[in-house]
Amino acid sequence: MLLHPAHYPWPAPPEALFDRLGPLVLEIGFGDGRFLAMLRDAHPGWNLIGAEISSAAVFRAYRRMQREAVDRVWLYKGEGPFVVQHLVPRRALHRIYVNFPDPWPRKRHADRRLMRQPFLRLAATRLAEGGTVMLTTDHSDYFQMAVAEGHATGLYEVSQGAPPPLTLRTKYALKWQDQGKPIYHVTLTKRAEPEETFPVRPRVDLAMQQARLRGALPVLTAFEKLVHRFEGGTAVFRHAYRPLDQPGLILTAQIDEGDLIQDLLLEIRPDAGAETVHLGIKRFGEVMPTKGVAEAVRFVAHWLETQGLELEDGWY
């Protein structure tokens, strides 16, 4: 039920995820999972994916799916645009739901809103002909912006109207209705595709992301944050630890590639019986094999050179 993109090719054929064919539907920002569960009951032939950045929300939705025996649903913890661009094949999506997204009301934060032209242009390449993006919100400014952005792409037929009945039964819809707030809805129906192709991010071979350096393991008495900026992202190394059971160092890293943020551990350990040090990715969590991971290994290898080691081989 929890979707780990590291386990699948990019893009992932829907039949590989669901073992059957059917309309592929994505909800971005599924909250407690209530809407996904209702969609599954209303449309048992649909194959559903939900994307959500909140760990607590993913946990609540997961418990709901288990409790209500909901199947044919994948839950992904992460950014919705990553799913759309890298996991969904071209022209494979039947529908995208965006229910009560964070409105980012401050002017300086407006570029963080999902329903802007960059995302809508991407979505048009992954939607089937006649596929739709459906936004429901209580925020008038966000709604008006989304309508204007939809028109500006020239890729959609833009229709304003009443929200889908199921949407009105979600947590926030019930809350706003109780408070007498208006709820706005727009359906964007795909009519064309942009010239951009929005390519899938290349994958790297995790097993090859390593290096061997000649010299002694550095003795650190302090460690200051390191930042590596590369084309398409940033790697930040905040902490260094020593394992209790063996000599070595472990560095924590956060890799930010825009629509994908990953935490990983890099292990530096002396090779047994040799005057060399091995650098590699410690098997921890579900690391997705991206350029950012390779860049993290490359950067740490160069950092070790500044600590007096000599690079013998680097595979990244």
PDB file of C-alpha atoms in Angstrom:
ATOM      1  CA  MET A   1       0.000   0.000   0.000  1.00  0.00           C
ATOM      2  CA  LEU A   2       2.952   2.347   0.621  1.00  0.00           C
ATOM      3  CA  LEU A   3       4.515   3.186  -2.716  1.00  0.00           C
ATOM      4  CA  HIS A   4       8.330   3.096  -2.802  1.00  0.00           C
ATOM      5  CA  PRO A   5       9.424   4.399  -6.212  1.00  0.00           C
ATOM      6  CA  ALA A   6      12.867   2.873  -5.683  1.00  0.00           C
ATOM      7  CA  HIS A   7      11.270  -0.537  -6.287  1.00  0.00           C
ATOM      8  CA  TYR A   8       9.859   0.270  -9.735  1.00  0.00           C
ATOM      9  CA  PRO A   9      11.099   1.514 -13.095  1.00  0.00           C
ATOM     10  CA  TRP A  10      10.415   5.136 -13.993  1.00  0.00           C
ATOM     11  CA  PRO A  11       7.837   5.589 -15.390  1.00  0.00           C
ATOM     12  CA  ALA A  12       6.012   2.676 -13.776  1.00  0.00           C
ATOM     13  CA  PRO A  13       3.472   0.912 -16.015  1.00  0.00           C
ATOM     14  CA  PRO A  14       0.119   0.997 -14.177  1.00  0.00           C
ATOM     15  CA  GLU A  15      -0.282  -2.746 -14.617  1.00  0.00           C
ATOM     16  CA  ALA A  16       3.003  -3.228 -12.720  1.00  0.00           C
ATOM     17  CA  LEU A  17       1.532  -1.343  -9.749  1.00  0.00           C
ATOM     18  CA  PHE A  18      -2.002  -2.730  -9.817  1.00  0.00           C
ATOM     19  CA  ASP A  19      -1.815  -6.061 -11.699  1.00  0.00           C
ATOM     20  CA  ARG A  20      -4.697  -4.925 -13.868  1.00  0.00           C
ATOM     21  CA  LEU A  21      -5.714  -2.233 -16.327  1.00  0.00           C
ATOM     22  CA  GLY A  22      -8.123   0.536 -15.391  1.00  0.00           C
ATOM     23  CA  PRO A  23      -8.413   4.338 -15.230  1.00  0.00           C
ATOM     24  CA  LEU A  24      -5.436   5.732 -13.334  1.00  0.00           C
ATOM     25  CA  VAL A  25      -6.411   8.480 -10.866  1.00  0.00           C
ATOM     26  CA  LEU A  26      -4.158  10.568  -8.617  1.00  0.00           C
ATOM     27  CA  GLU A  27      -5.050  12.647  -5.566  1.00  0.00           C
ATOM     28  CA  ILE A  28      -2.423  15.189  -4.536  1.00  0.00           C
ATOM     29  CA  GLY A  29      -2.596  16.011  -0.836  1.00  0.00           C
ATOM     30  CA  PHE A  30      -4.815  13.171   0.431  1.00  0.00           C
ATOM     31  CA  GLY A  31      -4.814  14.203   4.097  1.00  0.00           C
ATOM     32  CA  ASP A  32      -6.458  11.510   6.202  1.00  0.00           C
ATOM     33  CA  GLY A  33      -7.268   9.372   3.143  1.00  0.00           C
ATOM     34  CA  ARG A  34     -11.013   9.791   3.429  1.00  0.00           C
ATOM     35  CA  PHE A  35     -11.508  10.920  -0.158  1.00  0.00           C
ATOM     36  CA  LEU A  36      -9.388   8.097  -1.583  1.00  0.00           C
ATOM     37  CA  ALA A  37     -11.405   5.548   0.378  1.00  0.00           C
ATOM     38  CA  MET A  38     -14.672   7.033  -0.900  1.00  0.00           C
ATOM     39  CA  LEU A  39     -13.342   7.048  -4.476  1.00  0.00           C
ATOM     40  CA  ARG A  40     -12.469   3.372  -4.154  1.00  0.00           C
ATOM     41  CA  ASP A  41     -16.022   2.563  -3.052  1.00  0.00           C
ATOM     42  CA  ALA A  42     -17.600   4.705  -5.773  1.00  0.00           C
ATOM     43  CA  HIS A  43     -15.311   3.531  -8.596  1.00  0.00           C
ATOM     44  CA  PRO A  44     -14.019   0.005  -7.885  1.00  0.00           C
ATOM     45  CA  GLY A  45     -12.547  -0.212 -11.392  1.00  0.00           C
ATOM     46  CA  TRP A  46     -10.239   2.765 -10.856  1.00  0.00           C
ATOM     47  CA  ASN A  47      -6.571   2.397  -9.915  1.00  0.00           C
ATOM     48  CA  LEU A  48      -5.757   5.043  -7.286  1.00  0.00           C
ATOM     49  CA  ILE A  49      -2.539   6.740  -6.194  1.00  0.00           C
ATOM     50  CA  GLY A  50      -2.350   9.338  -3.437  1.00  0.00           C
ATOM     51  CA  ALA A  51       0.580  11.697  -2.787  1.00  0.00           C
ATOM     52  CA  GLU A  52       1.043  13.505   0.522  1.00  0.00           C
ATOM     53  CA  ILE A  53       4.038  15.250   2.086  1.00  0.00           C
ATOM     54  CA  SER A  54       2.937  14.920   5.729  1.00  0.00           C
ATOM     55  CA  SER A  55       4.205  11.787   7.494  1.00  0.00           C
ATOM     56  CA  ALA A  56       1.394  12.003  10.058  1.00  0.00           C
ATOM     57  CA  ALA A  57      -1.228  12.193   7.295  1.00  0.00           C
ATOM     58  CA  VAL A  58       0.281   9.202   5.496  1.00  0.00           C
ATOM     59  CA  PHE A  59       0.125   7.206   8.733  1.00  0.00           C
ATOM     60  CA  ARG A  60      -3.529   8.154   9.324  1.00  0.00           C
ATOM     61  CA  ALA A  61      -4.482   7.309   5.755  1.00  0.00           C
ATOM     62  CA  TYR A  62      -2.633   3.999   5.943  1.00  0.00           C
ATOM     63  CA  ARG A  63      -4.520   3.053   9.103  1.00  0.00           C
ATOM     64  CA  ARG A  64      -7.808   4.033   7.450  1.00  0.00           C
ATOM     65  CA  MET A  65      -7.118   1.852   4.409  1.00  0.00           C
ATOM     66  CA  GLN A  66      -6.293  -1.086   6.651  1.00  0.00           C
ATOM     67  CA  ARG A  67      -9.308  -0.527   8.894  1.00  0.00           C
ATOM     68  CA  GLU A  68     -11.721  -0.219   5.951  1.00  0.00           C
ATOM     69  CA  ALA A  69     -10.037  -2.979   3.879  1.00  0.00           C
ATOM     70  CA  VAL A  70      -9.454  -0.596   0.962  1.00  0.00           C
ATOM     71  CA  ASP A  71      -7.393  -2.086  -1.865  1.00  0.00           C
ATOM     72  CA  ARG A  72      -6.163  -0.885  -5.279  1.00  0.00           C
ATOM     73  CA  VAL A  73      -4.710   2.209  -3.604  1.00  0.00           C
ATOM     74  CA  TRP A  74      -1.050   3.241  -3.384  1.00  0.00           C
ATOM     75  CA  LEU A  75       0.040   5.897  -0.877  1.00  0.00           C
ATOM     76  CA  TYR A  76       3.186   7.886  -1.640  1.00  0.00           C
ATOM     77  CA  LYS A  77       4.889  10.146   0.890  1.00  0.00           C
ATOM     78  CA  GLY A  78       6.284  12.999  -1.153  1.00  0.00           C
ATOM     79  CA  GLU A  79       5.517  15.666  -3.700  1.00  0.00           C
ATOM     80  CA  GLY A  80       2.693  15.105  -6.169  1.00  0.00           C
ATOM     81  CA  PRO A  81       4.603  16.603  -9.132  1.00  0.00           C
ATOM     82  CA  PHE A  82       7.288  13.932  -8.673  1.00  0.00           C
ATOM     83  CA  VAL A  83       4.670  11.221  -9.149  1.00  0.00           C
ATOM     84  CA  VAL A  84       3.235  12.967 -12.201  1.00  0.00           C
ATOM     85  CA  GLN A  85       6.564  13.526 -13.940  1.00  0.00           C
ATOM     86  CA  HIS A  86       8.583  10.459 -13.033  1.00  0.00           C
ATOM     87  CA  LEU A  87       6.209   7.612 -12.167  1.00  0.00           C
ATOM     88  CA  VAL A  88       3.264   8.148 -14.514  1.00  0.00           C
ATOM     89  CA  PRO A  89       3.678   7.275 -18.209  1.00  0.00           C
ATOM     90  CA  ARG A  90       2.696   9.821 -20.845  1.00  0.00           C
ATOM     91  CA  ARG A  91      -1.056  10.091 -21.446  1.00  0.00           C
ATOM     92  CA  ALA A  92      -1.777   7.522 -18.712  1.00  0.00           C
ATOM     93  CA  LEU A  93      -3.743   9.579 -16.165  1.00  0.00           C
ATOM     94  CA  HIS A  94      -7.514   9.744 -16.246  1.00  0.00           C
ATOM     95  CA  ARG A  95      -7.851  12.369 -13.528  1.00  0.00           C
ATOM     96  CA  ILE A  96      -5.966  14.408 -10.938  1.00  0.00           C
ATOM     97  CA  TYR A  97      -7.804  15.605  -7.814  1.00  0.00           C
ATOM     98  CA  VAL A  98      -6.536  18.534  -5.745  1.00  0.00           C
ATOM     99  CA  ASN A  99      -8.807  19.058  -2.741  1.00  0.00           C
ATOM    100  CA  PHE A 100      -8.333  22.051  -0.420  1.00  0.00           C
ATOM    101  CA  PRO A 101      -4.600  22.527  -1.051  1.00  0.00           C
ATOM    102  CA  ASP A 102      -2.458  24.788   1.102  1.00  0.00           C
ATOM    103  CA  PRO A 103      -3.382  28.242  -0.274  1.00  0.00           C
ATOM    104  CA  TRP A 104      -0.016  29.856   0.582  1.00  0.00           C
ATOM    105  CA  PRO A 105      -1.880  33.122   1.155  1.00  0.00           C
ATOM    106  CA  ARG A 106       1.131  35.423   1.550  1.00  0.00           C
ATOM    107  CA  LYS A 107       2.139  37.145  -1.663  1.00  0.00           C
ATOM    108  CA  ARG A 108       5.791  36.135  -1.368  1.00  0.00           C
ATOM    109  CA  HIS A 109       4.766  32.465  -1.091  1.00  0.00           C
ATOM    110  CA  ALA A 110       2.430  32.413  -4.119  1.00  0.00           C
ATOM    111  CA  ASP A 111       4.994  30.602  -6.260  1.00  0.00           C
ATOM    112  CA  ARG A 112       4.676  27.595  -3.937  1.00  0.00           C
ATOM    113  CA  ARG A 113       1.089  26.988  -5.018  1.00  0.00           C
ATOM    114  CA  LEU A 114       0.598  23.778  -6.965  1.00  0.00           C
ATOM    115  CA  MET A 115      -1.984  24.956  -9.502  1.00  0.00           C
ATOM    116  CA  ARG A 116       0.292  27.185 -11.552  1.00  0.00           C
ATOM    117  CA  GLN A 117       1.279  26.926 -15.193  1.00  0.00           C
ATOM    118  CA  PRO A 118       4.439  24.792 -14.702  1.00  0.00           C
ATOM    119  CA  PHE A 119       2.461  22.019 -13.029  1.00  0.00           C
ATOM    120  CA  LEU A 120      -0.509  22.325 -15.373  1.00  0.00           C
ATOM    121  CA  ARG A 121       1.763  22.049 -18.404  1.00  0.00           C
ATOM    122  CA  LEU A 122       3.406  18.964 -16.907  1.00  0.00           C
ATOM    123  CA  ALA A 123       0.013  17.445 -16.112  1.00  0.00           C
ATOM    124  CA  ALA A 124      -1.128  17.921 -19.715  1.00  0.00           C
ATOM    125  CA  THR A 125       1.633  15.571 -20.898  1.00  0.00           C
ATOM    126  CA  ARG A 126       0.575  12.821 -18.464  1.00  0.00           C
ATOM    127  CA  LEU A 127      -3.199  13.129 -18.823  1.00  0.00           C
ATOM    128  CA  ALA A 128      -4.999  11.054 -21.437  1.00  0.00           C
ATOM    129  CA  GLU A 129      -6.955  12.989 -24.064  1.00  0.00           C
ATOM    130  CA  GLY A 130      -9.972  14.417 -22.274  1.00  0.00           C
ATOM    131  CA  GLY A 131      -8.372  13.782 -18.868  1.00  0.00           C
ATOM    132  CA  THR A 132      -9.070  16.292 -16.133  1.00  0.00           C
ATOM    133  CA  VAL A 133      -7.504  18.202 -13.267  1.00  0.00           C
ATOM    134  CA  MET A 134     -10.138  18.946 -10.619  1.00  0.00           C
ATOM    135  CA  LEU A 135      -9.517  21.629  -7.986  1.00  0.00           C
ATOM    136  CA  THR A 136     -11.781  22.257  -5.022  1.00  0.00           C
ATOM    137  CA  THR A 137     -10.891  25.005  -2.536  1.00  0.00           C
ATOM    138  CA  ASP A 138     -12.354  27.410  -0.019  1.00  0.00           C
ATOM    139  CA  HIS A 139      -9.757  30.051  -0.902  1.00  0.00           C
ATOM    140  CA  SER A 140     -11.106  32.581  -3.403  1.00  0.00           C
ATOM    141  CA  ASP A 141      -7.714  34.000  -4.427  1.00  0.00           C
ATOM    142  CA  TYR A 142      -6.263  30.556  -5.038  1.00  0.00           C
ATOM    143  CA  PHE A 143      -9.331  29.581  -7.049  1.00  0.00           C
ATOM    144  CA  GLN A 144      -9.167  32.685  -9.233  1.00  0.00           C
ATOM    145  CA  MET A 145      -5.444  32.168  -9.770  1.00  0.00           C
ATOM    146  CA  ALA A 146      -5.963  28.525 -10.821  1.00  0.00           C
ATOM    147  CA  VAL A 147      -8.699  29.507 -13.283  1.00  0.00           C
ATOM    148  CA  ALA A 148      -6.452  32.190 -14.793  1.00  0.00           C
ATOM    149  CA  GLU A 149      -3.452  29.839 -14.954  1.00  0.00           C
ATOM    150  CA  GLY A 150      -5.552  27.159 -16.633  1.00  0.00           C
ATOM    151  CA  HIS A 151      -6.699  29.596 -19.325  1.00  0.00           C
ATOM    152  CA  ALA A 152      -3.154  30.944 -19.768  1.00  0.00           C
ATOM    153  CA  THR A 153      -1.732  27.525 -20.654  1.00  0.00           C
ATOM    154  CA  GLY A 154      -4.006  27.251 -23.690  1.00  0.00           C
ATOM    155  CA  LEU A 155      -4.102  23.500 -23.020  1.00  0.00           C
ATOM    156  CA  TYR A 156      -7.389  23.096 -21.163  1.00  0.00           C
ATOM    157  CA  GLU A 157     -11.084  23.741 -21.342  1.00  0.00           C
ATOM    158  CA  VAL A 158     -11.802  25.522 -18.066  1.00  0.00           C
ATOM    159  CA  SER A 159     -15.187  24.934 -16.424  1.00  0.00           C
ATOM    160  CA  GLN A 160     -16.356  26.382 -13.120  1.00  0.00           C
ATOM    161  CA  GLY A 161     -19.180  24.717 -11.256  1.00  0.00           C
ATOM    162  CA  ALA A 162     -20.333  22.797  -8.224  1.00  0.00           C
ATOM    163  CA  PRO A 163     -17.803  20.545  -6.460  1.00  0.00           C
ATOM    164  CA  PRO A 164     -18.155  16.766  -6.885  1.00  0.00           C
ATOM    165  CA  PRO A 165     -20.485  15.353  -4.206  1.00  0.00           C
ATOM    166  CA  LEU A 166     -17.740  13.153  -2.726  1.00  0.00           C
ATOM    167  CA  THR A 167     -15.481  16.166  -2.253  1.00  0.00           C
ATOM    168  CA  LEU A 168     -18.147  17.816  -0.116  1.00  0.00           C
ATOM    169  CA  ARG A 169     -17.903  14.885   2.299  1.00  0.00           C
ATOM    170  CA  THR A 170     -14.195  15.337   3.041  1.00  0.00           C
ATOM    171  CA  LYS A 171     -12.844  16.657   6.346  1.00  0.00           C
ATOM    172  CA  TYR A 172     -12.223  20.255   5.318  1.00  0.00           C
ATOM    173  CA  ALA A 173     -15.328  20.489   3.137  1.00  0.00           C
ATOM    174  CA  LEU A 174     -17.498  19.532   6.110  1.00  0.00           C
ATOM    175  CA  LYS A 175     -15.651  22.013   8.316  1.00  0.00           C
ATOM    176  CA  TRP A 176     -16.082  24.922   5.891  1.00  0.00           C
ATOM    177  CA  GLN A 177     -19.718  24.085   5.219  1.00  0.00           C
ATOM    178  CA  ASP A 178     -20.415  24.117   8.957  1.00  0.00           C
ATOM    179  CA  GLN A 179     -18.858  27.589   9.068  1.00  0.00           C
ATOM    180  CA  GLY A 180     -20.890  28.765   6.083  1.00  0.00           C
ATOM    181  CA  LYS A 181     -17.826  29.346   3.911  1.00  0.00           C
ATOM    182  CA  PRO A 182     -18.203  29.237   0.117  1.00  0.00           C
ATOM    183  CA  ILE A 183     -16.476  26.374  -1.682  1.00  0.00           C
ATOM    184  CA  TYR A 184     -15.151  26.828  -5.214  1.00  0.00           C
ATOM    185  CA  HIS A 185     -14.534  24.235  -7.891  1.00  0.00           C
ATOM    186  CA  VAL A 186     -12.941  24.226 -11.337  1.00  0.00           C
ATOM    187  CA  THR A 187     -12.436  21.370 -13.795  1.00  0.00           C
ATOM    188  CA  LEU A 188      -9.616  21.637 -16.319  1.00  0.00           C
ATOM    189  CA  THR A 189     -10.155  19.263 -19.244  1.00  0.00           C
ATOM    190  CA  LYS A 190      -7.127  18.536 -21.412  1.00  0.00           C
ATOM    191  CA  ARG A 191      -7.448  19.657 -25.034  1.00  0.00           C
ATOM    192  CA  ALA A 192      -3.784  19.900 -26.106  1.00  0.00           C
ATOM    193  CA  GLU A 193      -0.214  19.186 -25.016  1.00  0.00           C
ATOM    194  CA  PRO A 194       2.708  21.569 -24.546  1.00  0.00           C
ATOM    195  CA  GLU A 195       5.924  21.423 -26.538  1.00  0.00           C
ATOM    196  CA  GLU A 196       7.930  20.494 -23.422  1.00  0.00           C
ATOM    197  CA  THR A 197       8.503  16.779 -22.936  1.00  0.00           C
ATOM    198  CA  PHE A 198       9.189  16.866 -19.159  1.00  0.00           C
ATOM    199  CA  PRO A 199      11.636  13.932 -19.256  1.00  0.00           C
ATOM    200  CA  VAL A 200      11.843  11.344 -16.513  1.00  0.00           C
ATOM    201  CA  ARG A 201      14.760  11.880 -14.148  1.00  0.00           C
ATOM    202  CA  PRO A 202      17.635   9.501 -14.978  1.00  0.00           C
ATOM    203  CA  ARG A 203      18.344   6.800 -12.424  1.00  0.00           C
ATOM    204  CA  VAL A 204      21.814   5.930 -11.204  1.00  0.00           C
ATOM    205  CA  ASP A 205      23.136   2.574 -10.055  1.00  0.00           C
ATOM    206  CA  LEU A 206      23.224   2.807  -6.262  1.00  0.00           C
ATOM    207  CA  ALA A 207      25.722  -0.042  -6.057  1.00  0.00           C
ATOM    208  CA  MET A 208      28.163   2.024  -8.107  1.00  0.00           C
ATOM    209  CA  GLN A 209      27.929   5.151  -5.967  1.00  0.00           C
ATOM    210  CA  GLN A 210      31.132   4.627  -4.030  1.00  0.00           C
ATOM    211  CA  ALA A 211      34.787   5.566  -3.867  1.00  0.00           C
ATOM    212  CA  ARG A 212      38.071   4.203  -2.535  1.00  0.00           C
ATOM    213  CA  LEU A 213      40.680   6.550  -1.108  1.00  0.00           C
ATOM    214  CA  ARG A 214      44.216   5.904   0.099  1.00  0.00           C
ATOM    215  CA  GLY A 215      45.140   7.099   3.545  1.00  0.00           C
ATOM    216  CA  ALA A 216      43.974   6.974   7.140  1.00  0.00           C
ATOM    217  CA  LEU A 217      40.462   7.681   8.310  1.00  0.00           C
ATOM    218  CA  PRO A 218      40.329  11.336   9.409  1.00  0.00           C
ATOM    219  CA  VAL A 219      40.134  12.021  13.129  1.00  0.00           C
ATOM    220  CA  LEU A 220      37.402  14.629  13.592  1.00  0.00           C
ATOM    221  CA  THR A 221      36.949  16.600  16.787  1.00  0.00           C
ATOM    222  CA  ALA A 222      34.251  18.808  15.263  1.00  0.00           C
ATOM    223  CA  PHE A 223      32.080  18.886  12.159  1.00  0.00           C
ATOM    224  CA  GLU A 224      30.484  21.926  10.556  1.00  0.00           C
ATOM    225  CA  LYS A 225      27.610  21.807   8.105  1.00  0.00           C
ATOM    226  CA  LEU A 226      28.648  21.285   4.483  1.00  0.00           C
ATOM    227  CA  VAL A 227      26.552  22.439   1.513  1.00  0.00           C
ATOM    228  CA  HIS A 228      26.991  21.214  -2.063  1.00  0.00           C
ATOM    229  CA  ARG A 229      24.993  22.871  -4.820  1.00  0.00           C
ATOM    230  CA  PHE A 230      24.712  21.094  -8.144  1.00  0.00           C
ATOM    231  CA  GLU A 231      22.613  21.561 -11.262  1.00  0.00           C
ATOM    232  CA  GLY A 232      19.073  20.661 -10.219  1.00  0.00           C
ATOM    233  CA  GLY A 233      19.509  20.551  -6.476  1.00  0.00           C
ATOM    234  CA  THR A 234      21.399  20.859  -3.199  1.00  0.00           C
ATOM    235  CA  ALA A 235      23.015  18.391  -0.809  1.00  0.00           C
ATOM    236  CA  VAL A 236      23.372  19.401   2.850  1.00  0.00           C
ATOM    237  CA  PHE A 237      25.547  17.424   5.274  1.00  0.00           C
ATOM    238  CA  ARG A 238      24.668  18.342   8.855  1.00  0.00           C
ATOM    239  CA  HIS A 239      26.176  15.729  11.175  1.00  0.00           C
ATOM    240  CA  ALA A 240      29.007  13.239  11.470  1.00  0.00           C
ATOM    241  CA  TYR A 241      28.792  10.200  13.774  1.00  0.00           C
ATOM    242  CA  ARG A 242      31.097   7.377  14.815  1.00  0.00           C
ATOM    243  CA  PRO A 243      29.666   3.827  14.952  1.00  0.00           C
ATOM    244  CA  LEU A 244      30.079   2.079  18.307  1.00  0.00           C
ATOM    245  CA  ASP A 245      30.851  -1.370  16.894  1.00  0.00           C
ATOM    246  CA  GLN A 246      33.511  -0.567  14.286  1.00  0.00           C
ATOM    247  CA  PRO A 247      35.865   2.196  13.136  1.00  0.00           C
ATOM    248  CA  GLY A 248      34.426   4.636  10.677  1.00  0.00           C
ATOM    249  CA  LEU A 249      32.306   7.711  10.160  1.00  0.00           C
ATOM    250  CA  ILE A 250      28.699   8.192   9.116  1.00  0.00           C
ATOM    251  CA  LEU A 251      27.559  11.472   7.561  1.00  0.00           C
ATOM    252  CA  THR A 252      23.902  12.470   7.378  1.00  0.00           C
ATOM    253  CA  ALA A 253      22.776  14.146   4.173  1.00  0.00           C
ATOM    254  CA  GLN A 254      19.594  15.707   2.888  1.00  0.00           C
ATOM    255  CA  ILE A 255      19.294  15.834  -0.898  1.00  0.00           C
ATOM    256  CA  ASP A 256      16.848  18.391  -2.272  1.00  0.00           C
ATOM    257  CA  GLU A 257      16.079  17.994  -5.984  1.00  0.00           C
ATOM    258  CA  GLY A 258      13.008  20.200  -6.101  1.00  0.00           C
ATOM    259  CA  ASP A 259      10.152  17.715  -6.329  1.00  0.00           C
ATOM    260  CA  LEU A 260      12.105  15.104  -4.362  1.00  0.00           C
ATOM    261  CA  ILE A 261      13.760  15.417  -0.948  1.00  0.00           C
ATOM    262  CA  GLN A 262      15.680  12.456   0.454  1.00  0.00           C
ATOM    263  CA  ASP A 263      17.588  11.757   3.649  1.00  0.00           C
ATOM    264  CA  LEU A 264      20.487   9.337   3.435  1.00  0.00           C
ATOM    265  CA  LEU A 265      23.545   8.117   5.308  1.00  0.00           C
ATOM    266  CA  LEU A 266      27.028   7.967   3.813  1.00  0.00           C
ATOM    267  CA  GLU A 267      29.442   5.500   5.372  1.00  0.00           C
ATOM    268  CA  ILE A 268      33.216   6.019   5.508  1.00  0.00           C
ATOM    269  CA  ARG A 269      35.140   3.011   6.824  1.00  0.00           C
ATOM    270  CA  PRO A 270      38.675   1.641   6.596  1.00  0.00           C
ATOM    271  CA  ASP A 271      39.140  -1.402   4.377  1.00  0.00           C
ATOM    272  CA  ALA A 272      40.255  -4.462   6.331  1.00  0.00           C
ATOM    273  CA  GLY A 273      43.936  -5.246   5.845  1.00  0.00           C
ATOM    274  CA  ALA A 274      44.554  -2.294   3.530  1.00  0.00           C
ATOM    275  CA  GLU A 275      45.637   1.310   3.785  1.00  0.00           C
ATOM    276  CA  THR A 276      42.506   2.514   2.060  1.00  0.00           C
ATOM    277  CA  VAL A 277      39.125   3.935   3.038  1.00  0.00           C
ATOM    278  CA  HIS A 278      35.803   2.990   1.464  1.00  0.00           C
ATOM    279  CA  LEU A 279      33.021   5.541   0.906  1.00  0.00           C
ATOM    280  CA  GLY A 280      29.505   4.432   0.049  1.00  0.00           C
ATOM    281  CA  ILE A 281      25.779   4.670   0.783  1.00  0.00           C
ATOM    282  CA  LYS A 282      24.678   2.927   3.965  1.00  0.00           C
ATOM    283  CA  ARG A 283      21.662   0.706   3.436  1.00  0.00           C
ATOM    284  CA  PHE A 284      19.061   2.637   5.372  1.00  0.00           C
ATOM    285  CA  GLY A 285      15.520   3.482   4.251  1.00  0.00           C
ATOM    286  CA  GLU A 286      14.309   3.511   0.670  1.00  0.00           C
ATOM    287  CA  VAL A 287      16.868   5.613  -1.189  1.00  0.00           C
ATOM    288  CA  MET A 288      15.819   6.492  -4.727  1.00  0.00           C
ATOM    289  CA  PRO A 289      18.688   6.292  -7.211  1.00  0.00           C
ATOM    290  CA  THR A 290      18.963   9.870  -8.490  1.00  0.00           C
ATOM    291  CA  LYS A 291      21.639  12.271  -9.645  1.00  0.00           C
ATOM    292  CA  GLY A 292      21.540  13.935  -6.231  1.00  0.00           C
ATOM    293  CA  VAL A 293      22.664  10.710  -4.536  1.00  0.00           C
ATOM    294  CA  ALA A 294      25.599  10.440  -6.928  1.00  0.00           C
ATOM    295  CA  GLU A 295      26.460  14.093  -6.310  1.00  0.00           C
ATOM    296  CA  ALA A 296      26.471  13.487  -2.541  1.00  0.00           C
ATOM    297  CA  VAL A 297      29.020  10.667  -2.895  1.00  0.00           C
ATOM    298  CA  ARG A 298      31.137  12.740  -5.286  1.00  0.00           C
ATOM    299  CA  PHE A 299      31.183  15.693  -2.903  1.00  0.00           C
ATOM    300  CA  VAL A 300      32.139  13.633   0.154  1.00  0.00           C
ATOM    301  CA  ALA A 301      34.952  11.977  -1.827  1.00  0.00           C
ATOM    302  CA  HIS A 302      36.358  15.411  -2.631  1.00  0.00           C
ATOM    303  CA  TRP A 303      35.870  16.500   0.995  1.00  0.00           C
ATOM    304  CA  LEU A 304      37.917  13.504   2.139  1.00  0.00           C
ATOM    305  CA  GLU A 305      40.691  14.641  -0.174  1.00  0.00           C
ATOM    306  CA  THR A 306      40.776  17.920   1.757  1.00  0.00           C
ATOM    307  CA  GLN A 307      41.240  15.797   4.895  1.00  0.00           C
ATOM    308  CA  GLY A 308      44.497  14.375   3.518  1.00  0.00           C
ATOM    309  CA  LEU A 309      43.297  11.259   1.648  1.00  0.00           C
ATOM    310  CA  GLU A 310      44.096  10.475  -1.993  1.00  0.00           C
ATOM    311  CA  LEU A 311      41.334   9.338  -4.353  1.00  0.00           C
ATOM    312  CA  GLU A 312      42.196   5.995  -5.969  1.00  0.00           C
ATOM    313  CA  ASP A 313      38.881   5.151  -7.640  1.00  0.00           C
ATOM    314  CA  GLY A 314      35.519   6.847  -7.804  1.00  0.00           C
ATOM    315  CA  TRP A 315      32.366   5.345  -9.263  1.00  0.00           C
ATOM    316  CA  TYR A 316      29.729   8.012  -9.489  1.00  0.00           C
TER     317      TYR A 316
END
